[in-house]
Tab-separated table of C-alpha atoms and ligand atoms in Angstrom:
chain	number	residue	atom	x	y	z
A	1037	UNK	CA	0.000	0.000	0.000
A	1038	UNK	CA	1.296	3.450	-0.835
A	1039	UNK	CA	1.806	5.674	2.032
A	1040	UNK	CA	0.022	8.747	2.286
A	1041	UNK	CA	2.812	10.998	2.593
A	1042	UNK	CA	4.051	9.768	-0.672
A	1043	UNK	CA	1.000	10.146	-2.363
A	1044	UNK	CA	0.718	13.628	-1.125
A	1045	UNK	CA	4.252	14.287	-2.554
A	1046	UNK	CA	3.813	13.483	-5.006
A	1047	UNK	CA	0.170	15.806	-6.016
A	1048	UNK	CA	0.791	18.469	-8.544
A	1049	UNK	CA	1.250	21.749	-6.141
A	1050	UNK	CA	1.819	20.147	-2.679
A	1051	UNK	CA	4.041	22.146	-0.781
A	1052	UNK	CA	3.419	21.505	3.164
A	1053	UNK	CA	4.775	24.618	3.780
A	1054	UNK	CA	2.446	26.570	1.787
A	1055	UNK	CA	-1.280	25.436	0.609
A	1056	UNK	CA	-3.397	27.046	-1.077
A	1057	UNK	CA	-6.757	26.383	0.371
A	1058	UNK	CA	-8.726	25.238	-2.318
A	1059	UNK	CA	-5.729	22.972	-2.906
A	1060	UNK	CA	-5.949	21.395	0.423
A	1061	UNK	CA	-9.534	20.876	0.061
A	1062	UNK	CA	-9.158	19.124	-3.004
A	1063	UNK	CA	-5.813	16.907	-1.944
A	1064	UNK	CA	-8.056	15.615	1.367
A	1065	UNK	CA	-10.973	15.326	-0.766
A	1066	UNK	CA	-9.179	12.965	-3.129
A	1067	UNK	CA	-7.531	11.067	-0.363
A	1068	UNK	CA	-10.855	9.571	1.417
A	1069	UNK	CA	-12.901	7.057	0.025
A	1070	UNK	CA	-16.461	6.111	1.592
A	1071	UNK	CA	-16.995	3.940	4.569
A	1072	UNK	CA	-18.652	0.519	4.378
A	1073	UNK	CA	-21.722	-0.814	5.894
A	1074	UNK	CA	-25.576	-0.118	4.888
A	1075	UNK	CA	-28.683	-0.994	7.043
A	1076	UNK	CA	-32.311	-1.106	5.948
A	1077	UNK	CA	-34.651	1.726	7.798
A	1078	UNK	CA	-38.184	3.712	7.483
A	1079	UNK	CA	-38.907	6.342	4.800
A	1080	UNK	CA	-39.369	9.039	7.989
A	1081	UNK	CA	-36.094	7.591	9.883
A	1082	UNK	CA	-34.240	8.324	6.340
A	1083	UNK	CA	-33.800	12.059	6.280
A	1084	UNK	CA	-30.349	13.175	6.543
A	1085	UNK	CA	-28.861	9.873	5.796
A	1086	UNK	CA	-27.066	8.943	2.645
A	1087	UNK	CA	-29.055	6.499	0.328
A	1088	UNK	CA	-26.870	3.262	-0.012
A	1089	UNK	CA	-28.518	1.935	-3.130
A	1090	UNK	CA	-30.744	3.463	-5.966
A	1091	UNK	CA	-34.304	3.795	-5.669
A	1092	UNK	CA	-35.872	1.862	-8.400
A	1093	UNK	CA	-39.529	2.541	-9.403
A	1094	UNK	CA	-42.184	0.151	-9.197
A	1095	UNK	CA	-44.909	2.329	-11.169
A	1096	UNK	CA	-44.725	4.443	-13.639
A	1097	UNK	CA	-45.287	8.160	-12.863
A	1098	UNK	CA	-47.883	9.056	-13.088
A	1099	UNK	CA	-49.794	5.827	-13.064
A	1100	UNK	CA	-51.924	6.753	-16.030
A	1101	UNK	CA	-52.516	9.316	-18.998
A	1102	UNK	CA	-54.026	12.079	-17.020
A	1103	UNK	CA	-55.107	15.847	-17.474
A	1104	UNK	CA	-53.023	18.703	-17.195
A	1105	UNK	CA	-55.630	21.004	-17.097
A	1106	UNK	CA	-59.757	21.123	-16.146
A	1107	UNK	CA	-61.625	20.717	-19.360
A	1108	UNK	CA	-63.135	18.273	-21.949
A	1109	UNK	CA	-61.880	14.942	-22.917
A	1110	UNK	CA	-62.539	14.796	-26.801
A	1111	UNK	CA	-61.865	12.254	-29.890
A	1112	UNK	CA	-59.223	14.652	-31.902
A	1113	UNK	CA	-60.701	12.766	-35.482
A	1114	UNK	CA	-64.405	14.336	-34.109
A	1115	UNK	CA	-62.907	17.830	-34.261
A	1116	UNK	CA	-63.524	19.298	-37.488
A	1117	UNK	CA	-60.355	21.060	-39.818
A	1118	UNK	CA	-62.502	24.485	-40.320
A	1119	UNK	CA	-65.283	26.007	-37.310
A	1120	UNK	CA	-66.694	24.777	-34.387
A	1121	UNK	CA	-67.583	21.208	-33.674
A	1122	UNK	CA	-70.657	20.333	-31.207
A	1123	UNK	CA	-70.134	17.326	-29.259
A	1124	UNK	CA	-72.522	15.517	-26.956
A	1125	UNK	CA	-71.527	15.426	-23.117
A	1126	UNK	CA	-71.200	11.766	-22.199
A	1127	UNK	CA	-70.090	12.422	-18.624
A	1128	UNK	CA	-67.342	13.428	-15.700
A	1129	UNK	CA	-64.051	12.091	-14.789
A	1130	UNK	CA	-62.712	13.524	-11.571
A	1131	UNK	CA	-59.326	13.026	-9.820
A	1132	UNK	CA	-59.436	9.538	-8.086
A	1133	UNK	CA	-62.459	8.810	-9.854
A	1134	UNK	CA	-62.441	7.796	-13.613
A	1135	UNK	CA	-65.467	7.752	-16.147
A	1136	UNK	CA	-65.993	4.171	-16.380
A	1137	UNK	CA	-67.255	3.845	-20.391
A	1138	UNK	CA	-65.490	4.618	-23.709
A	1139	UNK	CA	-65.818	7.968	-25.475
A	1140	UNK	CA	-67.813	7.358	-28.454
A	1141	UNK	CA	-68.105	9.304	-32.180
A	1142	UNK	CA	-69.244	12.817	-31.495
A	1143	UNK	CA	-69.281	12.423	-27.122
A	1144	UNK	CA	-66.776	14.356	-25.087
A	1145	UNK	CA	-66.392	13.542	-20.934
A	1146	UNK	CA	-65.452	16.851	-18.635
A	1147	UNK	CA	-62.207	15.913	-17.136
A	1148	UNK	CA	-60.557	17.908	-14.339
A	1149	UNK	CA	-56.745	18.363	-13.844
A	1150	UNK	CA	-55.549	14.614	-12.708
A	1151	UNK	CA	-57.857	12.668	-14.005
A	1152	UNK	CA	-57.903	9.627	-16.225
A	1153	UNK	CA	-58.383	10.296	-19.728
A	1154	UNK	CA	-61.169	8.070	-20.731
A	1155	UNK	CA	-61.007	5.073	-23.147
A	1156	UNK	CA	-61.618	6.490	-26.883
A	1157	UNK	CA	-60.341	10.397	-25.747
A	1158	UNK	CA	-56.947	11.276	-26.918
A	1159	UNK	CA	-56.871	15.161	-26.510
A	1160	UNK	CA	-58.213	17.304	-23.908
A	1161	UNK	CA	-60.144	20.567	-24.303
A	1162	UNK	CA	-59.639	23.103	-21.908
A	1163	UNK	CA	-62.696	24.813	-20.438
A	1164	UNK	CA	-62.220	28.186	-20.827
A	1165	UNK	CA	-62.411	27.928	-24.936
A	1166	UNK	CA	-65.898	26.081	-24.813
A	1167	UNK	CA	-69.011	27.151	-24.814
A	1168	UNK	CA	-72.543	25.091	-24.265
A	1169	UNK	CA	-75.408	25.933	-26.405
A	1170	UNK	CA	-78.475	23.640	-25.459
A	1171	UNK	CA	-76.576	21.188	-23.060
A	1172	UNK	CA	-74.074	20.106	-26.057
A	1173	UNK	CA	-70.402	21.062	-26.194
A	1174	UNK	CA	-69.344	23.557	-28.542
A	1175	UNK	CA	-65.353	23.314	-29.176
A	1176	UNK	CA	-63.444	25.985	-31.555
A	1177	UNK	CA	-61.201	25.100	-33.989
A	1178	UNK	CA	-57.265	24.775	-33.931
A	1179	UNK	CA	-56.856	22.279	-31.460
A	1180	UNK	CA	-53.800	19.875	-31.551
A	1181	UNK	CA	-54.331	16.115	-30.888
A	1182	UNK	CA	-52.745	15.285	-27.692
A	1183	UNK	CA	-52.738	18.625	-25.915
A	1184	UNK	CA	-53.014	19.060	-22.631
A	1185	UNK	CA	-52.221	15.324	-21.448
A	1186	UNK	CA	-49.620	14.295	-18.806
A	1187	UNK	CA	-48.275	10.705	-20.337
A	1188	UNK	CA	-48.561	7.676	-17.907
A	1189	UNK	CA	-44.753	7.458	-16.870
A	1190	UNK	CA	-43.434	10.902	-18.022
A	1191	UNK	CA	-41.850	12.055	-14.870
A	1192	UNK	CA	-40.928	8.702	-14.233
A	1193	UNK	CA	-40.352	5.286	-16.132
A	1194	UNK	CA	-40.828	2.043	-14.201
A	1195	UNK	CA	-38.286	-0.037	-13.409
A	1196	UNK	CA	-35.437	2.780	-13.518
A	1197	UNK	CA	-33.854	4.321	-10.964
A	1198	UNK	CA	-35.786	7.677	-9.540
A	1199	UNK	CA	-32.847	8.794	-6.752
A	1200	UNK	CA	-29.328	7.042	-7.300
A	1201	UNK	CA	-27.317	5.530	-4.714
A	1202	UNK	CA	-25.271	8.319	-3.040
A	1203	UNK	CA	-28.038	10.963	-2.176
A	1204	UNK	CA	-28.280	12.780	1.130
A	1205	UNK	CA	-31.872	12.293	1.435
A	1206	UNK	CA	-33.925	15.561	2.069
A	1207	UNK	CA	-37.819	16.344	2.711
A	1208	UNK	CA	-37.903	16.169	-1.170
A	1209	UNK	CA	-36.217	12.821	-1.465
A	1210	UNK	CA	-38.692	11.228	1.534
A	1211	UNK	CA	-41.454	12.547	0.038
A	1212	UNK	CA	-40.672	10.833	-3.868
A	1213	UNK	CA	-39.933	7.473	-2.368
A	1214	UNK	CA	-43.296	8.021	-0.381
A	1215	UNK	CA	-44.817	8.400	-3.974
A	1216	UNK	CA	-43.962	5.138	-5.295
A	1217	UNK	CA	-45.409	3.040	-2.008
A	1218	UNK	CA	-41.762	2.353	-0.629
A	1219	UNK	CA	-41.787	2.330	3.021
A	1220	UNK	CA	-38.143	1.438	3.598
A	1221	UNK	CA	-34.774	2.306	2.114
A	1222	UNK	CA	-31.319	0.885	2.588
A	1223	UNK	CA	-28.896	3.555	3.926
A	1224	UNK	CA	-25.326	3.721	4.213
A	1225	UNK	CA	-24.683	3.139	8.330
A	1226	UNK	CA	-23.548	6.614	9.893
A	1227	UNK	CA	-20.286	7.841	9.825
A	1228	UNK	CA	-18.615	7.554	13.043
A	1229	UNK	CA	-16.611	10.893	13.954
A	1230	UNK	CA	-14.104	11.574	17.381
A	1231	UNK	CA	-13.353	14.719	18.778
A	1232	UNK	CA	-11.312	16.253	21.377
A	1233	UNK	CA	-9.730	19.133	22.863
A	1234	UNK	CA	-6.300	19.830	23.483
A	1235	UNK	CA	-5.073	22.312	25.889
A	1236	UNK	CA	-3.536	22.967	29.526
A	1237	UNK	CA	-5.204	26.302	29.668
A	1238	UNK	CA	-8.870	24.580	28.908
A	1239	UNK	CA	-11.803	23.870	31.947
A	1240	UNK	CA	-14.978	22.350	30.881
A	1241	UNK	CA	-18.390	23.319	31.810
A	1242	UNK	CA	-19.108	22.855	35.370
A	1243	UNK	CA	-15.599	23.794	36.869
A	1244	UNK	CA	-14.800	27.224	38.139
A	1245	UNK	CA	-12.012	29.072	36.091
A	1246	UNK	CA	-8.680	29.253	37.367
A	1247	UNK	CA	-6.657	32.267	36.459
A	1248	UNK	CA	-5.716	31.902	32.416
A	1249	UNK	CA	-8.158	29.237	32.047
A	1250	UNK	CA	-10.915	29.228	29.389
A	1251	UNK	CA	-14.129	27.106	28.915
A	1252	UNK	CA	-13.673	24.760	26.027
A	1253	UNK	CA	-16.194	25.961	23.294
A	1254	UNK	CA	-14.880	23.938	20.461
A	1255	UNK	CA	-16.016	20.865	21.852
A	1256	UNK	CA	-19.607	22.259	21.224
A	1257	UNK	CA	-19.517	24.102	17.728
A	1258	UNK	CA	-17.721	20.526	17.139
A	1259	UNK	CA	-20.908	18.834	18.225
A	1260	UNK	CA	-23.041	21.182	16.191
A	1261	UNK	CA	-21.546	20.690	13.180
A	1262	UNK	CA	-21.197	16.907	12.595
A	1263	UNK	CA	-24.471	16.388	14.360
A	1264	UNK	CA	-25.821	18.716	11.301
A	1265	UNK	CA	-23.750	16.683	9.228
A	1266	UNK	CA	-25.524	13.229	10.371
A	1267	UNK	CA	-22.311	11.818	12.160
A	1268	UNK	CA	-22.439	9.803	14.737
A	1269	UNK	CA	-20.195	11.391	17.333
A	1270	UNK	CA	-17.170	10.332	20.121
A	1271	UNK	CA	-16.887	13.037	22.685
A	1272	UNK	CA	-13.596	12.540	24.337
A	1273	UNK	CA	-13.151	15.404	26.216
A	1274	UNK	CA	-10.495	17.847	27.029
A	1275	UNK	CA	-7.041	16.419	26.964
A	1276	UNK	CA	-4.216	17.797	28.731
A	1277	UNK	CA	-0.789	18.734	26.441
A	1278	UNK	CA	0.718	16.228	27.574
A	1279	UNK	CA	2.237	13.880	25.239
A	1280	UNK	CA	1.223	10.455	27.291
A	1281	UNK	CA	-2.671	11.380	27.269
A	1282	UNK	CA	-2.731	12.595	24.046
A	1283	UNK	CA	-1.542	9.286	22.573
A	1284	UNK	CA	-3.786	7.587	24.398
A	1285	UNK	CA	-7.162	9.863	23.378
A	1286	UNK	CA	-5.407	9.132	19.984
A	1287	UNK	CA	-5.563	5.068	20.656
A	1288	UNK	CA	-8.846	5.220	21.823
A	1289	UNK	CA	-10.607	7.650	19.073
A	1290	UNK	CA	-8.749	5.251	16.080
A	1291	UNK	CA	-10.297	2.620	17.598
A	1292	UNK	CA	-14.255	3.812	18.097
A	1293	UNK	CA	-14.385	6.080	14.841
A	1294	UNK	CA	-13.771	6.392	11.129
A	1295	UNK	CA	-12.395	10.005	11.795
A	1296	UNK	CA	-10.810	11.821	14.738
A	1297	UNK	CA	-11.098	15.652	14.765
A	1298	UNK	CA	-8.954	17.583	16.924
A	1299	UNK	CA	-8.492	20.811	17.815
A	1300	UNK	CA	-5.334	22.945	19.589
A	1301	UNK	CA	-1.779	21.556	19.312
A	1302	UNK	CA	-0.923	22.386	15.583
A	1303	UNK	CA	0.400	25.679	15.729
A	1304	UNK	CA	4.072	26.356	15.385
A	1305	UNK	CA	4.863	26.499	19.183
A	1306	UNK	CA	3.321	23.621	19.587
A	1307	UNK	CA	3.655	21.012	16.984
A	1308	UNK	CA	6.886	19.545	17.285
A	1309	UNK	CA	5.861	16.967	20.146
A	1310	UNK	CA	2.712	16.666	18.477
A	1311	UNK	CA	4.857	16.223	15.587
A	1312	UNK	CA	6.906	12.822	16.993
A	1313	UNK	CA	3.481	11.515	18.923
A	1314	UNK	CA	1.804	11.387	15.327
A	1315	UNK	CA	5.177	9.778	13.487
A	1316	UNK	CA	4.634	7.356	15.545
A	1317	UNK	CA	0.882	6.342	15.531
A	1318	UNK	CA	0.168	7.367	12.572
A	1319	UNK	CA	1.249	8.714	8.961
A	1320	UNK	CA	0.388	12.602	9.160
A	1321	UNK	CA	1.266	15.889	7.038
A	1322	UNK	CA	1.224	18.716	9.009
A	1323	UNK	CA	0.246	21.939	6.808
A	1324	UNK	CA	0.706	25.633	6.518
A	1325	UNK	CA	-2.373	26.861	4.935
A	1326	UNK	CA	-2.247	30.884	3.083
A	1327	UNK	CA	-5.764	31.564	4.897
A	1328	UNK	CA	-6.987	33.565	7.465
A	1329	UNK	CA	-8.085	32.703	10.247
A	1330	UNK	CA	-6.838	28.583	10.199
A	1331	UNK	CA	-3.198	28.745	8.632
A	1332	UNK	CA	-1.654	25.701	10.402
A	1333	UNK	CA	-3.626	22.418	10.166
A	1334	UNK	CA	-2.944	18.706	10.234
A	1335	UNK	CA	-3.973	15.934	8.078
A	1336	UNK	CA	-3.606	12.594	8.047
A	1337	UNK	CA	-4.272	8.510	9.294
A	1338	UNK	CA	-4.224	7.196	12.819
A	1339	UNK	CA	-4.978	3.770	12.664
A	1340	UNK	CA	-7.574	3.242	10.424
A	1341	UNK	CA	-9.092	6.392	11.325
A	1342	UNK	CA	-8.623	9.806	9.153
A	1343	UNK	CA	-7.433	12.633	11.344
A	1344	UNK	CA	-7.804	16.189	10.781
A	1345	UNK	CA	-6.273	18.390	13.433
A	1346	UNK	CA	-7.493	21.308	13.553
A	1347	UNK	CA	-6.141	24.909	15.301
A	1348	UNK	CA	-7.564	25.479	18.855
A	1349	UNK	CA	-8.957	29.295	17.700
A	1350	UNK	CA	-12.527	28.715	17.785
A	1351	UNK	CA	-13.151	30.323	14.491
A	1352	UNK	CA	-10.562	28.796	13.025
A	1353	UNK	CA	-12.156	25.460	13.760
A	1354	UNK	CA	-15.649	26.179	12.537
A	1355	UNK	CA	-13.781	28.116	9.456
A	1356	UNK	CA	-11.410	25.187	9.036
A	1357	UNK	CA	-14.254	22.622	9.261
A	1358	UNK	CA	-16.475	24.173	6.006
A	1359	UNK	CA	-13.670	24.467	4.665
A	1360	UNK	CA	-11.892	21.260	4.504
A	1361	UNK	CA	-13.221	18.933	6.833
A	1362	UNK	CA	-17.024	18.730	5.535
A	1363	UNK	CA	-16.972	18.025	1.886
A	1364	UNK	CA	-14.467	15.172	3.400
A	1365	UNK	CA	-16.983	13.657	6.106
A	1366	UNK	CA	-19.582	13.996	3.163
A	1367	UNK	CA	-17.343	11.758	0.857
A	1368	UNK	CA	-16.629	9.040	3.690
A	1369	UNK	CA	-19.869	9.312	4.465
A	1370	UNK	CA	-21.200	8.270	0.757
A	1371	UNK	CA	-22.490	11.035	-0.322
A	1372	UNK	CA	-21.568	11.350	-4.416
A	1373	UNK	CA	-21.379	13.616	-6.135
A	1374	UNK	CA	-20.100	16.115	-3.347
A	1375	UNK	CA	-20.948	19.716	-4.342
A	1376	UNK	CA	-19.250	22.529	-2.974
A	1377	UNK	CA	-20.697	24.396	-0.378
A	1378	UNK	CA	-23.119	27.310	-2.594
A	1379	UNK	CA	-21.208	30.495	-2.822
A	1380	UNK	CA	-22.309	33.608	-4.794
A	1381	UNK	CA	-21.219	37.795	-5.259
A	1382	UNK	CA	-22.345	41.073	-3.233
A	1383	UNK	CA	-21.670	44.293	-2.768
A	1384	UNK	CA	-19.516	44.720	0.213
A	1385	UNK	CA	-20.635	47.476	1.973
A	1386	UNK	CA	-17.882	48.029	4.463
A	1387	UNK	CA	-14.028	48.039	3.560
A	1388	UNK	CA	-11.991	45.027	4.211
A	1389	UNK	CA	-8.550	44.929	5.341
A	1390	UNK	CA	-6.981	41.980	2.966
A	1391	UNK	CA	-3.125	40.983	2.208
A	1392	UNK	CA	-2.710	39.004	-1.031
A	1393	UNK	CA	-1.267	36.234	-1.055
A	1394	UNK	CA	-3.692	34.143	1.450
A	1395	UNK	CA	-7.780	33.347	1.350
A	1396	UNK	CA	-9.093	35.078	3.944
A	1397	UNK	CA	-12.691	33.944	5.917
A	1398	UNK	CA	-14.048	37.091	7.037
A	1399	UNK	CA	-17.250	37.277	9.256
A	1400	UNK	CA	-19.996	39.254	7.661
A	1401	UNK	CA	-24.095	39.988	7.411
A	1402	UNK	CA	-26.078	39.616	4.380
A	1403	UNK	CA	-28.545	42.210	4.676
A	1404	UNK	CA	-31.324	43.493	1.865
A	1405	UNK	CA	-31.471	47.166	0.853
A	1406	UNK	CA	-33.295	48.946	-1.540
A	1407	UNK	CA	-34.079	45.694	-3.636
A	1408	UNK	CA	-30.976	44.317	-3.050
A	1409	UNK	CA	-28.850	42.190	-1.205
A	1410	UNK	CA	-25.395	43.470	0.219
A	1411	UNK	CA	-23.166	42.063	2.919
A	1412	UNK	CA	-21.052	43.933	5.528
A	1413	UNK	CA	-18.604	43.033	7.935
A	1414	UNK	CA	-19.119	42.383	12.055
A	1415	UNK	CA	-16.964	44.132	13.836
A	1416	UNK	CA	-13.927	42.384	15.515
A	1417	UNK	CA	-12.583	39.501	13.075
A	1418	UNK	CA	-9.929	38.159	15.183
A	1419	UNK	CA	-10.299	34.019	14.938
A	1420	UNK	CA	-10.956	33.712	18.824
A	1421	UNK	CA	-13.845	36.192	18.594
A	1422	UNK	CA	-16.817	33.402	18.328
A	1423	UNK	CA	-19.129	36.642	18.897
A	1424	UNK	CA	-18.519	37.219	15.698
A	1425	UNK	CA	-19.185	34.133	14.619
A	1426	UNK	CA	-22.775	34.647	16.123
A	1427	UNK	CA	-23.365	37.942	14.782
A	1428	UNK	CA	-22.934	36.934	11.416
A	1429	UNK	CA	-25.044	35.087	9.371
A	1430	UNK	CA	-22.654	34.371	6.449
A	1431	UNK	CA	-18.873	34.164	5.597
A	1432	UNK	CA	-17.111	36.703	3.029
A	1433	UNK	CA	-14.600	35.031	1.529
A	1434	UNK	CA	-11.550	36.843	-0.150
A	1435	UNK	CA	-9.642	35.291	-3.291
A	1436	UNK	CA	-6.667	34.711	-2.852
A	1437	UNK	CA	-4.724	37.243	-5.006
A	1438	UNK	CA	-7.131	40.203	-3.623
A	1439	UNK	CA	-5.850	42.670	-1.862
A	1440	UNK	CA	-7.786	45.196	0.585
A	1441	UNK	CA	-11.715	45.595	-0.611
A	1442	UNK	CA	-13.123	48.884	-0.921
A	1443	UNK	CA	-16.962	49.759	-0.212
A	1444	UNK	CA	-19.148	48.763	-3.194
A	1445	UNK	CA	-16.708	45.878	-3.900
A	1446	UNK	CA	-18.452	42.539	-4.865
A	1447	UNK	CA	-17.121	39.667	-2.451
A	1448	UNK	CA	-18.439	36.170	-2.576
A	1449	UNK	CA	-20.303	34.983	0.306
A	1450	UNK	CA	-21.104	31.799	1.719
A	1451	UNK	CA	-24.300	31.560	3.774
A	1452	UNK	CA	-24.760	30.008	7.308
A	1453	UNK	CA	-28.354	29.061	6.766
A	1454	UNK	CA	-28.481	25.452	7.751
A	1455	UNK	CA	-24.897	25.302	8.083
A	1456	UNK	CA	-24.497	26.784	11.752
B	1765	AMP	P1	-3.672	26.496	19.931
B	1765	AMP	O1	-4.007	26.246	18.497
B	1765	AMP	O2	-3.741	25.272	20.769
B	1765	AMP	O3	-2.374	27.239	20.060
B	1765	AMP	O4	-4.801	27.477	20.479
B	1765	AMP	C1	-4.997	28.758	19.927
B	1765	AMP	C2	-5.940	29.577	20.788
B	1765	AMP	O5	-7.221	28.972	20.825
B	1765	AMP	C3	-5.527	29.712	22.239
B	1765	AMP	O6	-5.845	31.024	22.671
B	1765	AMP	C4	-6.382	28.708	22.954
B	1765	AMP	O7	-6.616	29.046	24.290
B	1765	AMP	C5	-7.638	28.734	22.173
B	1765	AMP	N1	-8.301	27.428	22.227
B	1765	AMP	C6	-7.716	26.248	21.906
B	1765	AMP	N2	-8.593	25.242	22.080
B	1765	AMP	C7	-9.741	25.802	22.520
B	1765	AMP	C8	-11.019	25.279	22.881
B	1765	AMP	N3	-11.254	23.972	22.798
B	1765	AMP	N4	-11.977	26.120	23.273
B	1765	AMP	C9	-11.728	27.447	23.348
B	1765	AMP	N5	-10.553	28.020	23.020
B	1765	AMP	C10	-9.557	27.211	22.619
B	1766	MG	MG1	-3.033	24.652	22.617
């Protein structure tokens, strides 16, 4: 088996020292290959997981030649080339409830949108062009034969596949398979995903601060975001920077999860035990990434287990998770094709400080004015302000060769909704 340092040398454009981030996204991206194991579950208990094979259809949809519109069902040969043609009203056809007799020379049926066109009928037409003129139908010329019919198995053919294998499943999804009377799907089995913190200088919730000490928040956006994701998680707490527990929260998350996510212990002071712990478990690149906030990161295998270390700032992490570690999870966990998060251009209202030379995450609100929609920055966007995180409602990213943004600038922006 190739080791994944030397694949990762040998990449077009890998330089540890300096990624670009889209790079890195793509190198990790290409790395990971999905999990296996696939269970059987309920249409409901499906949403959010990743459909393990394709849904086939029993039926054809729809079921039958129906109408797309209220009206008449006619005989197109009855209609005549030049004027109107008067046609005797043989009866109704509802939705759910089909005329039950043929459509004979010179009869029409009124059909309503849905229903079954009637035996005999091939064209349907619709009401607002007819007249009645002593109880008979009078229909205008220029029809076309066909018109206004929805063909049995035109959104759908039996026996192909209506979602393919590899689909998250969404309200949309759930509510297709409900269409073709499936009550169960087979899913892939949920992606298993461990996390901890590193840090001396960390307390967790329910301990009184000592001086220097912070809560450990990461531990919790963590949570957020793979529980979002559909992972199953592995909280393993808060471990101390100490190079004996650290190995063995490393032992222990290898062994209960497909992927370990850590956070704290990869920037420069830091790494070089971290450095020898992983040489040793594990075959790991550590990074320097040209963005802001989230430059150093680690990325590698522990065990059987992918690892992404991540830096300890708490924006960082959530920054450092869209960008990198999610499309990732989403490949491991099945999901195919895996589209890039949606990103798309504004008006920046406020100026942005930028250097070129690095992408840079900035926090920002999408607001709409006058018709249209703008963004502007929060206020502090230092990567251990998770305020600002809060405040915003979308990210503002900055290309990589941009330098500082003036007001009226388009930026692209990245939206939290459903992400956060
Ligand atoms: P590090 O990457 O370990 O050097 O940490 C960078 C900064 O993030 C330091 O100020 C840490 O105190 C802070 N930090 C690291 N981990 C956490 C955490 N789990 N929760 C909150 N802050 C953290
Ligand atoms: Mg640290």
């Amino acid at each position: 088996m190739t080791s994944i340092l030397q694949t990762l040398s040998c990449a077009d454009g890998y330089d540890p020292e300096s990624l670009d981030a889209e790079r890195a996204r793509q190198l990790i991206l290409d790395m990971v290959s999905p999990v296996e194991g696939s269970e059987r579950i309920g249409v409901r208990e499906a949403l959010g997981r990743v459909l393990a094979e394709d849904v086939i259809s029993p039926l054809n949809v729809p079921g039958h030649d129906n109408s797309a519109m209220d009206g008449y069902a006619v005989r197109f040969a009855d209609l005549a080339a030049e004027g109107e043609t008067v046609l005797r009203l043989a009866g109704t056809t509802f939705a759910g409830r089909a005329f039950d007799g043929r459509v004979g020379p010179g009869e029409c049926v009124r059909i309503m949108t849905g229903g079954v066109i009637p035996e005999g009928a091939d064209t349907v037409v619709i009401q607002e062009t007819v007249r009645t003129e002593n109880g008979r139908l009078v229909v205008p010329t220029k029809q076309r034969q066909g018109q206004n019919i929805r063909r049995a198995g035109e959104d759908l053919r039996a026996d192909t596949p209506a979602i393919r294998a590899g689909k998250l499943l969404h309200p949309a999804e759930l509510g297709l398979i409900a269409s073709l009377g499936i009550g169960e799907v087979a899913v892939r089995r949920r992606l298993r995903v461990a996390f901890f913190s590193t840090g001396d200088e960390l307390c967790s919730i329910g301990t009184p601060l000592k001086e220097g000490e912070v809560y450990d928040s990461n531990r919790y956006t963590l949570f957020g975001m793979l529980t979002r994701l559909g992972c199953e998680i592995v909280d393993l707490g808060v471990v101390r920077d100490d190079p004996a527990a650290i190995e063995a929260a490393f032992r222990e998350a290898s062994a209960r999860a497909d992927a370990i996510i850590t956070s704290g212990g990869v920037s420069v002071g830091e790494a070089d035990f971290i450095r020898g712990l992983m040489a040793k478990l594990g075959e790991v690149a550590f990074w320097k990434i040209a963005m802001r906030p989230g430059r150093p990161m680690a990325f590698g295998k522990i065990g059987g287990s992918w690892l992404f270390g991540l830096p300890g700032n708490p924006v960082a992490v959530m920054v450092t998770f869209y960008a990198f570690v999610r499309d990732a999870l989403l490949k491991l966990s099945g999901v195919m094709p895996i589209e890039p998060l949606p990103r798309f251009r504004v008006p920046c209202v406020t100026p942005l400080k930028k250097r070129p030379g690095r992408s840079e995450f900035q926090r920002g609100i999408l607001f709409h004015e006058n018709g249209e929609w703008k963004v502007r920055a929060t206020g502090s966007q230092g990567s251990g302000v998770l305020r600002s995180m809060s405040e915003a409602n979308c990210l503002i990213v900055v290309e990589h060769e941009r330098g500082n943004v003036e007001p009226g600038e388009p930026v692209d922006v990245q939206p939290f909704d459903g992400l956060v």
